Amino acid sequence: MSRVFLIWAVKHSVKEVQNEDSVFLFVIAWTITEIIRYSFYTVSLLNHLPYIIKWARYTLFIVLYPMGVTGELLTIYAALPFVRQAGLYSISLPNKYNFSFDYYAFLTLVMISYIPLFPQLYFHTIHQRRKVLSRTEEHEKFD
């Protein structure tokens, strides 16, 4: 979901951030991650999973995940002044629906949500890595 959000609701919608280095940062992290992920899935379906692909799937995220998150946050941050100035996707009162929405505040809340969510997801993945790779190493000892 964050990828759709970042690509459409931030990068596509705020033309001024499209050439930011932060966009390059998260796109590179996402690209490498997907190449590894789908290589892992493909060779798993073929019942021939080389250890290097399993290792890459459960190790390279250590660098790629923070790199992607950094790029995402920097891109949102770069978009904030343009969102505020243009009032992008914002709805102000009064209106016939008696509803308001401030996209600037929403983006700020999205950025703040990374504080509790990122460590939780990152350490869950570290735990998964430990579990999967230690199981592989134990099997190799007996083979």
C-alpha positions as a Python dict, from the first residue, in 0.01 Angstrom:
ca = {
    (1, 'M'): (0, 0, 0),
    (2, 'S'): (282, 240, 79),
    (3, 'R'): (418, 197, -272),
    (4, 'V'): (91, 292, -437),
    (5, 'F'): (57, 583, -196),
    (6, 'L'): (412, 710, -256),
    (7, 'I'): (394, 676, -634),
    (8, 'W'): (47, 817, -689),
    (9, 'A'): (-38, 1039, -392),
    (10, 'V'): (305, 1196, -353),
    (11, 'K'): (537, 1154, -651),
    (12, 'H'): (276, 1171, -927),
    (13, 'S'): (65, 1438, -756),
    (14, 'V'): (349, 1670, -656),
    (15, 'K'): (545, 1726, -976),
    (16, 'E'): (809, 1930, -792),
    (17, 'V'): (943, 1623, -609),
    (18, 'Q'): (970, 1393, -909),
    (19, 'N'): (1339, 1469, -965),
    (20, 'E'): (1442, 1454, -598),
    (21, 'D'): (1730, 1221, -508),
    (22, 'S'): (1503, 1069, -242),
    (23, 'V'): (1276, 930, -516),
    (24, 'F'): (1577, 761, -674),
    (25, 'L'): (1668, 622, -331),
    (26, 'F'): (1335, 449, -266),
    (27, 'V'): (1292, 334, -628),
    (28, 'I'): (1635, 166, -623),
    (29, 'A'): (1561, 1, -287),
    (30, 'W'): (1220, -120, -408),
    (31, 'T'): (1362, -247, -738),
    (32, 'I'): (1639, -452, -580),
    (33, 'T'): (1394, -585, -321),
    (34, 'E'): (1147, -698, -588),
    (35, 'I'): (1415, -862, -802),
    (36, 'I'): (1528, -1062, -500),
    (37, 'R'): (1172, -1138, -382),
    (38, 'Y'): (1045, -1265, -717),
    (39, 'S'): (1365, -1461, -784),
    (40, 'F'): (1310, -1628, -446),
    (41, 'Y'): (945, -1707, -528),
    (42, 'T'): (1028, -1837, -876),
    (43, 'V'): (1304, -2074, -774),
    (44, 'S'): (1100, -2186, -472),
    (45, 'L'): (818, -2288, -708),
    (46, 'L'): (1072, -2487, -910),
    (47, 'N'): (1178, -2666, -589),
    (48, 'H'): (1537, -2558, -638),
    (49, 'L'): (1624, -2278, -396),
    (50, 'P'): (1994, -2192, -398),
    (51, 'Y'): (2120, -2076, -60),
    (52, 'I'): (2249, -1747, -207),
    (53, 'I'): (1895, -1645, -310),
    (54, 'K'): (1756, -1741, 30),
    (55, 'W'): (2039, -1555, 198),
    (56, 'A'): (1981, -1245, -20),
    (57, 'R'): (1605, -1255, 51),
    (58, 'Y'): (1660, -1262, 426),
    (59, 'T'): (1971, -1044, 452),
    (60, 'L'): (1977, -756, 203),
    (61, 'F'): (1665, -603, 361),
    (62, 'I'): (1896, -499, 647),
    (63, 'V'): (2022, -222, 418),
    (64, 'L'): (1740, -196, 163),
    (65, 'Y'): (1452, -150, 408),
    (66, 'P'): (1602, 155, 588),
    (67, 'M'): (1717, 290, 251),
    (68, 'G'): (1363, 268, 111),
    (69, 'V'): (1204, 417, 422),
    (70, 'T'): (1454, 704, 420),
    (71, 'G'): (1375, 777, 55),
    (72, 'E'): (1001, 762, 124),
    (73, 'L'): (1019, 996, 422),
    (74, 'L'): (1247, 1245, 247),
    (75, 'T'): (1014, 1250, -54),
    (76, 'I'): (707, 1315, 161),
    (77, 'Y'): (898, 1584, 349),
    (78, 'A'): (1002, 1750, 22),
    (79, 'A'): (639, 1747, -94),
    (80, 'L'): (499, 1916, 218),
    (81, 'P'): (562, 2281, 119),
    (82, 'F'): (405, 2228, -225),
    (83, 'V'): (105, 2046, -76),
    (84, 'R'): (48, 2328, 173),
    (85, 'Q'): (90, 2604, -86),
    (86, 'A'): (-144, 2443, -340),
    (87, 'G'): (-391, 2304, -88),
    (88, 'L'): (-357, 1974, -273),
    (89, 'Y'): (-638, 1723, -198),
    (90, 'S'): (-753, 1938, 91),
    (91, 'I'): (-1118, 2017, 160),
    (92, 'S'): (-1197, 2309, 384),
    (93, 'L'): (-1508, 2410, 571),
    (94, 'P'): (-1768, 2532, 515),
    (95, 'N'): (-1900, 2294, 250),
    (96, 'K'): (-2224, 2105, 191),
    (97, 'Y'): (-2083, 1787, 351),
    (98, 'N'): (-1967, 1963, 669),
    (99, 'F'): (-1636, 1782, 632),
    (100, 'S'): (-1279, 1897, 610),
    (101, 'F'): (-959, 1722, 518),
    (102, 'D'): (-608, 1862, 531),
    (103, 'Y'): (-373, 1663, 309),
    (104, 'Y'): (-71, 1840, 460),
    (105, 'A'): (-172, 1719, 808),
    (106, 'F'): (-242, 1373, 666),
    (107, 'L'): (109, 1352, 514),
    (108, 'T'): (255, 1468, 844),
    (109, 'L'): (64, 1192, 1026),
    (110, 'V'): (186, 938, 771),
    (111, 'M'): (544, 1045, 842),
    (112, 'I'): (487, 1024, 1219),
    (113, 'S'): (335, 675, 1178),
    (114, 'Y'): (672, 550, 1055),
    (115, 'I'): (810, 602, 1409),
    (116, 'P'): (620, 314, 1573),
    (117, 'L'): (569, 104, 1259),
    (118, 'F'): (919, 89, 1110),
    (119, 'P'): (1097, -63, 1414),
    (120, 'Q'): (817, -314, 1465),
    (121, 'L'): (828, -435, 1103),
    (122, 'Y'): (1207, -420, 1082),
    (123, 'F'): (1264, -628, 1395),
    (124, 'H'): (996, -876, 1290),
    (125, 'T'): (1191, -927, 967),
    (126, 'I'): (1516, -965, 1166),
    (127, 'H'): (1342, -1236, 1368),
    (128, 'Q'): (1223, -1408, 1048),
    (129, 'R'): (1577, -1393, 911),
    (130, 'R'): (1717, -1555, 1222),
    (131, 'K'): (1455, -1828, 1213),
    (132, 'V'): (1485, -1910, 841),
    (133, 'L'): (1862, -1888, 806),
    (134, 'S'): (1941, -2075, 1128),
    (135, 'R'): (1710, -2355, 1012),
    (136, 'T'): (1903, -2370, 682),
    (137, 'E'): (2238, -2380, 861),
    (138, 'E'): (2115, -2663, 1087),
    (139, 'H'): (2001, -2864, 784),
    (140, 'E'): (2335, -2812, 609),
    (141, 'K'): (2518, -2954, 912),
    (142, 'F'): (2326, -3282, 879),
    (143, 'D'): (2342, -3306, 498),
}
